[in-house]
CSV table of C-alpha atoms and ligand atoms in Angstrom, one decimal:
chain,number,residue,atom,x,y,z
A,1,MET,CA,-16.3,27.4,-0.3
A,2,VAL,CA,-19.9,26.9,-1.5
A,3,LEU,CA,-20.9,23.4,-3.6
A,4,LYS,CA,-24.3,22.0,-4.2
A,5,ILE,CA,-25.3,19.6,-2.4
A,6,GLY,CA,-25.0,16.3,-4.3
A,7,LYS,CA,-21.7,17.2,-5.9
A,8,GLY,CA,-18.9,14.8,-6.2
A,9,VAL,CA,-16.6,12.5,-7.2
A,10,VAL,CA,-16.2,8.5,-7.9
A,11,VAL,CA,-12.4,7.7,-7.1
A,12,GLU,CA,-10.6,4.4,-7.7
A,13,ALA,CA,-7.6,3.7,-5.7
A,14,PRO,CA,-5.0,0.5,-6.0
A,15,ALA,CA,-3.4,-1.5,-3.5
A,16,SER,CA,0.2,-1.5,-3.0
A,17,SER,CA,3.2,-3.3,-1.7
A,18,ALA,CA,5.5,-1.5,0.6
A,19,ASN,CA,8.8,-2.0,1.2
A,20,VAL,CA,9.9,-3.9,-1.7
A,21,GLY,CA,12.7,-5.8,-0.4
A,22,PRO,CA,15.5,-3.4,1.3
A,23,GLY,CA,13.3,0.0,0.9
A,24,PHE,CA,11.5,0.3,4.5
A,25,ASP,CA,9.0,3.3,4.8
A,26,VAL,CA,10.6,4.2,1.3
A,27,PHE,CA,9.2,1.8,-1.6
A,28,ALA,CA,6.3,0.7,-2.8
A,29,ILE,CA,4.5,0.0,-5.7
A,30,ALA,CA,1.1,0.0,-7.0
A,31,VAL,CA,-1.1,-3.2,-8.5
A,32,GLU,CA,-3.5,-3.2,-11.1
A,33,PHE,CA,-5.9,-5.2,-8.8
A,34,PRO,CA,-7.8,-4.8,-6.8
A,35,LYS,CA,-8.7,-1.5,-6.1
A,36,ASP,CA,-11.1,0.5,-3.3
A,37,THR,CA,-13.7,2.5,-4.9
A,38,VAL,CA,-14.6,5.7,-2.6
A,39,LYS,CA,-17.8,8.1,-3.5
A,40,ILE,CA,-16.6,11.8,-2.2
A,41,SER,CA,-20.1,13.7,-1.9
A,42,LEU,CA,-21.5,16.4,0.1
A,43,LYS,CA,-24.8,16.2,1.6
A,44,GLU,CA,-27.2,18.6,3.6
A,45,GLU,CA,-26.1,17.0,7.2
A,46,GLY,CA,-22.8,18.3,8.3
A,47,GLY,CA,-20.1,17.2,9.9
A,48,VAL,CA,-18.0,14.0,8.0
A,49,ARG,CA,-19.2,10.8,7.8
A,50,VAL,CA,-17.9,7.5,6.2
A,51,PHE,CA,-19.7,4.1,5.3
A,52,VAL,CA,-17.8,1.1,4.5
A,53,GLU,CA,-19.0,-1.9,2.3
A,54,GLY,CA,-17.3,-4.5,0.3
A,55,ILE,CA,-14.6,-7.0,1.2
A,56,ASP,CA,-13.3,-6.7,5.1
A,57,SER,CA,-15.6,-4.1,5.6
A,58,GLU,CA,-16.4,-5.7,8.5
A,59,LYS,CA,-12.9,-5.4,10.2
A,60,ILE,CA,-12.9,-1.7,9.2
A,61,PRO,CA,-14.0,1.2,12.0
A,62,ASN,CA,-16.4,3.4,10.5
A,63,VAL,CA,-16.1,5.9,13.0
A,64,VAL,CA,-14.8,8.8,11.5
A,65,ASP,CA,-11.7,9.5,14.1
A,66,GLY,CA,-10.6,5.9,13.7
A,67,ASN,CA,-11.1,5.4,10.0
A,68,THR,CA,-8.1,5.9,7.9
A,69,ALA,CA,-10.0,7.9,5.2
A,70,GLY,CA,-12.5,10.1,8.0
A,71,VAL,CA,-8.8,11.0,9.3
A,72,VAL,CA,-8.0,12.5,5.9
A,73,ALA,CA,-11.0,14.1,5.4
A,74,LYS,CA,-11.0,15.9,8.7
A,75,LYS,CA,-7.5,17.4,8.3
A,76,LEU,CA,-8.3,18.7,5.0
A,77,VAL,CA,-11.4,20.3,6.0
A,78,LYS,CA,-9.7,22.2,8.8
A,79,ASP,CA,-6.2,23.1,7.2
A,80,TYR,CA,-8.6,24.6,4.2
A,81,ASN,CA,-11.8,25.5,5.8
A,82,LEU,CA,-13.8,23.5,3.7
A,83,PRO,CA,-17.4,22.8,4.7
A,84,ASP,CA,-17.5,19.4,6.4
A,85,ASN,CA,-20.9,17.8,5.2
A,86,ILE,CA,-19.0,15.4,3.3
A,87,GLU,CA,-20.1,11.8,3.1
A,88,ILE,CA,-17.5,8.9,2.3
A,89,ARG,CA,-18.7,5.9,1.0
A,90,ILE,CA,-16.0,3.5,0.1
A,91,VAL,CA,-16.3,-0.2,-1.2
A,92,LYS,CA,-13.6,-2.0,-0.2
A,93,GLY,CA,-12.0,-4.2,-3.2
A,94,VAL,CA,-8.6,-4.1,-1.1
A,95,PRO,CA,-8.1,-7.1,1.3
A,96,VAL,CA,-7.4,-5.9,4.9
A,97,GLY,CA,-4.3,-7.3,6.0
A,98,MET,CA,-2.9,-8.8,2.9
A,99,GLY,CA,0.3,-6.6,3.3
A,100,LEU,CA,-1.6,-4.8,0.0
A,101,GLY,CA,-2.0,-1.1,1.5
A,102,SER,CA,-5.8,-1.4,1.9
A,103,SER,CA,-6.1,1.5,4.7
A,104,ALA,CA,-3.6,3.3,2.2
A,105,ALA,CA,-5.7,2.7,-0.7
A,106,SER,CA,-8.6,4.6,1.1
A,107,ALA,CA,-6.8,7.2,2.6
A,108,ALA,CA,-5.4,7.7,-0.6
A,109,ALA,CA,-8.8,7.8,-2.4
A,110,VAL,CA,-9.9,10.7,-0.5
A,111,ALA,CA,-7.0,12.7,-0.3
A,112,TYR,CA,-7.2,12.7,-4.1
A,113,GLY,CA,-11.4,13.3,-4.0
A,114,ILE,CA,-11.3,16.0,-2.0
A,115,ASN,CA,-8.6,17.6,-3.5
A,116,GLU,CA,-10.3,17.4,-7.3
A,117,LEU,CA,-14.1,17.7,-5.5
A,118,PHE,CA,-12.6,21.1,-4.0
A,119,SER,CA,-10.4,22.5,-6.3
A,120,LEU,CA,-7.5,22.7,-4.1
A,121,ASN,CA,-4.8,22.0,-6.4
A,122,LEU,CA,-2.6,20.3,-4.1
A,123,ASP,CA,0.9,19.1,-5.6
A,124,ARG,CA,1.7,15.5,-5.4
A,125,ASN,CA,4.3,15.7,-2.2
A,126,SER,CA,0.8,17.4,-0.9
A,127,LEU,CA,-1.3,14.8,-1.7
A,128,VAL,CA,1.4,12.0,0.1
A,129,ARG,CA,1.5,14.0,3.2
A,130,TYR,CA,-2.4,14.2,3.8
A,131,ALA,CA,-3.3,10.6,2.9
A,132,ALA,CA,-0.3,9.3,5.3
A,133,GLU,CA,-1.8,11.4,8.4
A,134,GLY,CA,-4.8,8.3,7.7
A,135,GLU,CA,-2.3,5.8,8.3
A,136,VAL,CA,-1.5,7.0,11.9
A,137,ALA,CA,-5.3,5.7,13.0
A,138,SER,CA,-4.5,1.5,11.3
A,139,ALA,CA,-0.1,1.3,11.8
A,140,GLY,CA,0.4,4.4,14.7
A,141,LYS,CA,2.7,6.6,12.5
A,142,PRO,CA,2.0,8.3,9.2
A,143,HIS,CA,4.2,6.1,7.2
A,144,ALA,CA,3.8,6.7,3.6
A,145,ASP,CA,4.7,4.5,1.3
A,146,ASN,CA,1.6,2.8,0.3
A,147,VAL,CA,0.1,6.1,0.1
A,148,SER,CA,2.4,7.2,-2.4
A,149,ALA,CA,2.2,4.4,-4.5
A,150,SER,CA,-2.2,4.3,-4.5
A,151,LEU,CA,-1.9,7.8,-5.3
A,152,LEU,CA,0.6,8.0,-8.0
A,153,GLY,CA,0.8,4.1,-9.3
A,154,GLY,CA,4.3,2.5,-10.7
A,155,PHE,CA,7.1,2.0,-8.3
A,156,THR,CA,7.3,5.0,-5.8
A,157,LEU,CA,10.2,6.0,-3.7
A,158,ILE,CA,10.3,8.9,-0.7
A,159,ARG,CA,13.3,10.9,-0.4
A,160,SER,CA,12.5,12.7,2.5
A,161,TYR,CA,10.1,12.5,5.1
A,162,ASP,CA,10.2,15.8,6.1
A,163,PRO,CA,9.5,17.7,3.7
A,164,ILE,CA,7.7,14.9,2.0
A,165,ASP,CA,9.5,14.5,-1.6
A,166,VAL,CA,8.4,11.6,-3.1
A,167,LEU,CA,9.3,10.3,-6.7
A,168,ARG,CA,7.6,7.9,-9.0
A,169,PHE,CA,9.2,5.6,-11.8
A,170,ASP,CA,7.4,3.0,-14.3
A,171,VAL,CA,7.5,-0.5,-13.4
A,172,PRO,CA,8.2,-3.0,-16.2
A,173,GLU,CA,5.0,-4.4,-17.3
A,174,ASN,CA,6.1,-8.1,-17.0
A,175,LEU,CA,7.3,-7.9,-13.1
A,176,GLY,CA,4.3,-9.8,-12.3
A,177,MET,CA,3.9,-10.1,-8.4
A,178,CYS,CA,1.8,-12.9,-6.6
A,179,ILE,CA,1.4,-12.4,-2.9
A,180,ALA,CA,0.4,-14.6,-0.2
A,181,SER,CA,-1.5,-14.6,2.6
A,182,PRO,CA,-2.0,-17.2,5.7
A,183,LYS,CA,-4.9,-16.8,7.8
A,184,ILE,CA,-3.3,-15.7,11.3
A,185,SER,CA,-4.8,-13.7,13.6
A,186,TYR,CA,-2.4,-11.3,15.0
A,187,GLY,CA,-5.8,-9.0,17.0
A,188,GLN,CA,-6.0,-5.5,16.3
A,189,LYS,CA,-3.1,-3.1,14.7
A,190,LYS,CA,-1.4,-5.9,13.2
A,191,THR,CA,1.2,-3.2,11.5
A,192,GLU,CA,1.8,-1.5,14.7
A,193,GLN,CA,2.8,-4.9,15.9
A,194,PHE,CA,4.9,-5.8,13.5
A,195,ARG,CA,6.7,-2.3,13.5
A,196,ALA,CA,7.3,-2.9,17.3
A,197,VAL,CA,10.0,-6.3,16.7
A,198,ILE,CA,12.2,-3.7,14.1
A,199,PRO,CA,15.6,-3.3,16.0
A,200,LYS,CA,15.8,0.4,16.8
A,201,LEU,CA,19.4,0.7,16.2
A,202,ILE,CA,21.6,-1.1,13.2
A,203,GLU,CA,25.2,-1.8,12.4
A,204,LEU,CA,26.8,-0.2,10.1
A,205,ASP,CA,27.4,-3.3,7.8
A,206,LYS,CA,23.5,-3.7,7.7
A,207,LEU,CA,23.3,0.3,7.0
A,208,VAL,CA,25.9,-0.8,3.6
A,209,HIS,CA,24.3,-4.3,2.9
A,210,ASN,CA,21.0,-1.8,2.6
A,211,VAL,CA,22.1,0.9,0.8
A,212,GLY,CA,23.9,-1.4,-1.8
A,213,HIS,CA,20.8,-3.0,-2.3
A,214,ALA,CA,17.9,-0.6,-2.3
A,215,SER,CA,20.2,1.5,-4.8
A,216,ALA,CA,20.4,-1.5,-7.6
A,217,LEU,CA,17.2,-1.9,-7.1
A,218,VAL,CA,16.0,1.2,-8.7
A,219,ALA,CA,18.7,0.8,-10.8
A,220,ALA,CA,16.9,-2.4,-11.5
A,221,ILE,CA,13.7,-0.9,-12.3
A,222,LEU,CA,15.0,2.2,-14.4
A,223,THR,CA,17.3,-0.4,-16.7
A,224,ARG,CA,14.3,-2.5,-16.9
A,225,ASP,CA,16.6,-5.3,-15.7
A,226,LEU,CA,15.0,-8.2,-13.6
A,227,LYS,CA,17.9,-10.5,-13.5
A,228,LEU,CA,19.4,-7.0,-11.1
A,229,PHE,CA,15.8,-6.8,-9.7
A,230,ALA,CA,16.3,-10.0,-8.6
A,231,ARG,CA,19.8,-9.8,-7.0
A,232,SER,CA,18.9,-6.8,-5.1
A,233,LEU,CA,15.6,-7.8,-3.4
A,234,ASN,CA,17.2,-8.2,-0.1
A,235,ASP,CA,17.0,-6.3,3.3
A,236,ALA,CA,18.9,-7.2,6.4
A,237,VAL,CA,17.6,-4.8,8.4
A,238,VAL,CA,13.4,-5.2,8.7
A,239,GLU,CA,12.5,-8.6,7.2
A,240,PRO,CA,14.9,-10.9,9.1
A,241,ALA,CA,13.4,-9.5,12.6
A,242,ARG,CA,9.9,-9.5,11.3
A,243,SER,CA,10.2,-13.5,9.1
A,244,LYS,CA,10.1,-14.6,12.9
A,245,LEU,CA,6.5,-13.5,13.3
A,246,ILE,CA,5.6,-15.1,9.9
A,247,PRO,CA,5.5,-19.1,10.6
A,248,GLY,CA,6.4,-21.0,6.8
A,249,TYR,CA,8.9,-18.1,6.1
A,250,ASP,CA,11.6,-20.0,4.8
A,251,SER,CA,9.7,-22.7,3.3
A,252,VAL,CA,7.5,-20.0,1.5
A,253,LYS,CA,10.4,-18.7,0.3
A,254,LYS,CA,11.9,-21.4,-1.2
A,255,ALA,CA,9.0,-23.2,-2.3
A,256,ALA,CA,8.5,-19.4,-4.6
A,257,LEU,CA,11.9,-19.6,-5.8
A,258,ARG,CA,12.0,-23.3,-6.7
A,259,THR,CA,8.7,-22.3,-9.1
A,260,GLY,CA,10.9,-19.9,-10.8
A,261,ALA,CA,9.9,-16.9,-8.5
A,262,LEU,CA,12.4,-13.4,-9.4
A,263,GLY,CA,12.6,-13.1,-5.4
A,264,VAL,CA,10.9,-13.5,-2.6
A,265,THR,CA,10.1,-10.7,0.8
A,266,ILE,CA,7.2,-9.9,2.8
A,267,SER,CA,4.9,-7.6,1.5
A,268,GLY,CA,4.3,-4.3,3.7
A,269,ALA,CA,4.6,-5.2,7.1
A,270,GLY,CA,3.7,-9.3,6.6
A,271,PRO,CA,2.5,-11.2,7.3
A,272,SER,CA,1.9,-11.8,3.8
A,273,MET,CA,4.6,-12.9,1.4
A,274,ILE,CA,5.1,-11.5,-1.9
A,275,ALA,CA,6.9,-13.2,-5.2
A,276,PHE,CA,8.0,-11.4,-8.3
A,277,TYR,CA,8.2,-12.9,-11.5
A,278,ASP,CA,8.7,-12.6,-15.3
A,279,SER,CA,5.4,-12.9,-16.6
A,280,ASN,CA,6.5,-13.8,-20.0
A,281,ILE,CA,8.1,-16.9,-18.4
A,282,VAL,CA,6.3,-18.1,-15.5
A,283,ASN,CA,2.9,-18.5,-14.6
A,284,GLY,CA,1.5,-16.9,-11.3
A,285,ASP,CA,-0.9,-19.6,-10.5
A,286,ASN,CA,1.5,-22.1,-10.2
A,287,LEU,CA,3.4,-19.5,-8.0
A,288,GLY,CA,0.7,-18.6,-5.6
A,289,GLU,CA,-0.4,-22.5,-5.4
A,290,GLU,CA,3.0,-23.6,-4.1
A,291,MET,CA,3.4,-20.9,-1.8
A,292,CYS,CA,0.1,-21.8,0.4
A,293,SER,CA,0.6,-25.3,0.0
A,294,ALA,CA,3.8,-24.2,1.7
A,295,PHE,CA,1.8,-22.2,4.1
A,296,SER,CA,-0.7,-25.1,4.8
A,297,ARG,CA,2.4,-28.0,5.4
A,298,GLU,CA,3.1,-25.4,8.4
A,299,GLY,CA,-0.6,-25.6,9.6
A,300,TYR,CA,-1.8,-22.1,7.7
A,301,GLU,CA,-4.5,-21.9,5.5
A,302,ALA,CA,-3.5,-19.4,3.2
A,303,THR,CA,-5.0,-17.5,0.0
A,304,TYR,CA,-3.3,-15.8,-3.2
A,305,ILE,CA,-3.7,-12.6,-5.6
A,306,CYS,CA,-1.6,-12.8,-8.8
A,307,THR,CA,-1.3,-9.0,-10.4
A,308,LYS,CA,1.0,-7.0,-12.5
A,309,PRO,CA,2.1,-3.2,-12.1
A,310,GLY,CA,-0.9,-0.6,-11.8
A,311,ASN,CA,-1.5,2.8,-12.4
A,312,GLY,CA,-2.3,5.2,-9.1
A,313,CYS,CA,-5.8,7.2,-8.4
A,314,ARG,CA,-8.4,8.6,-11.0
A,315,ILE,CA,-12.0,10.0,-10.8
A,316,VAL,CA,-14.1,7.3,-12.5
A,317,LYS,CA,-17.6,9.7,-12.0
A,318,TYR,CA,-18.3,13.2,-11.6
A,319,LEU,CA,-21.5,13.2,-9.8
A,320,PHE,CA,-23.3,16.8,-10.2
B,401,HSE,N1,6.3,0.0,5.4
B,401,HSE,C1,5.2,0.1,6.3
B,401,HSE,C2,5.6,-0.8,7.5
B,401,HSE,C3,4.6,-0.2,5.3
B,401,HSE,O1,6.7,-2.0,6.6
B,401,HSE,O2,5.3,-1.3,8.2
B,401,HSE,C4,3.0,-1.2,6.1
B,401,HSE,O3,2.3,-1.6,5.1
């Protein structure tokens, strides 16, 4: 396929919070902000190239094979025999390591943008599969929860990984989300470290607990029942193991619940904590400040972002 040099697309891809309590590697919610903006265009020079600027860009590799977006682009080029003179310019809006699916947002934007640019007509599941390839570069495993939400928006659920089968549902507009993130350095490959502590085998009663809670959480979203959502936001398997790596986990949770949160859980792999609240009733900033104060009483400075459910990737500009 031959496309004109200079042709391209600019894609916006939202952040997301994965797992949503009992749905480890299965559930995620896209948020309205922050977002990444990614320009994908064709240049004279051959070879996929990636440039990163914006928030936390110094923490992101711009070597193609170490960058989630670069990995996705190379895989699509190979599988569809596309020209490789592709330049990817990422402007990061999604902070790194805040449990907001930063690497996934860039990966989703590239899968979405290349599909559009080369008119590949990939279906939703194929897009998710390609975008998830990028997660290997950051997490060591192609988990597809964050990329699903970034691509499709709303609440996403991975029914199956092999073959990939992703469902998407709207989220109640008044489901506010406040993500508080402590400044703790876990070094390189934080997600990989937070995955290493997860038990390899689980007891049957924990399976029963999680299947019950996960099913009820989906029902809560479909019926817009925030009280049921609150009761369902509980994970007996992954969260207890990961919480040990998060100083202040219990006190942050208590502080958020005291301030009116519906429920609190770890955002993605952590160490950020996410509090869900009814934005018609609770002031998100109060919640964020209380959560950060709780982290600081443990000796860790923290920052927060309050946001709401958002849409998936979209093209903001065509370059001709
Ligand atoms: N489901 C993944 C995990 C999300 O919990 O490791 C990482 O953002």
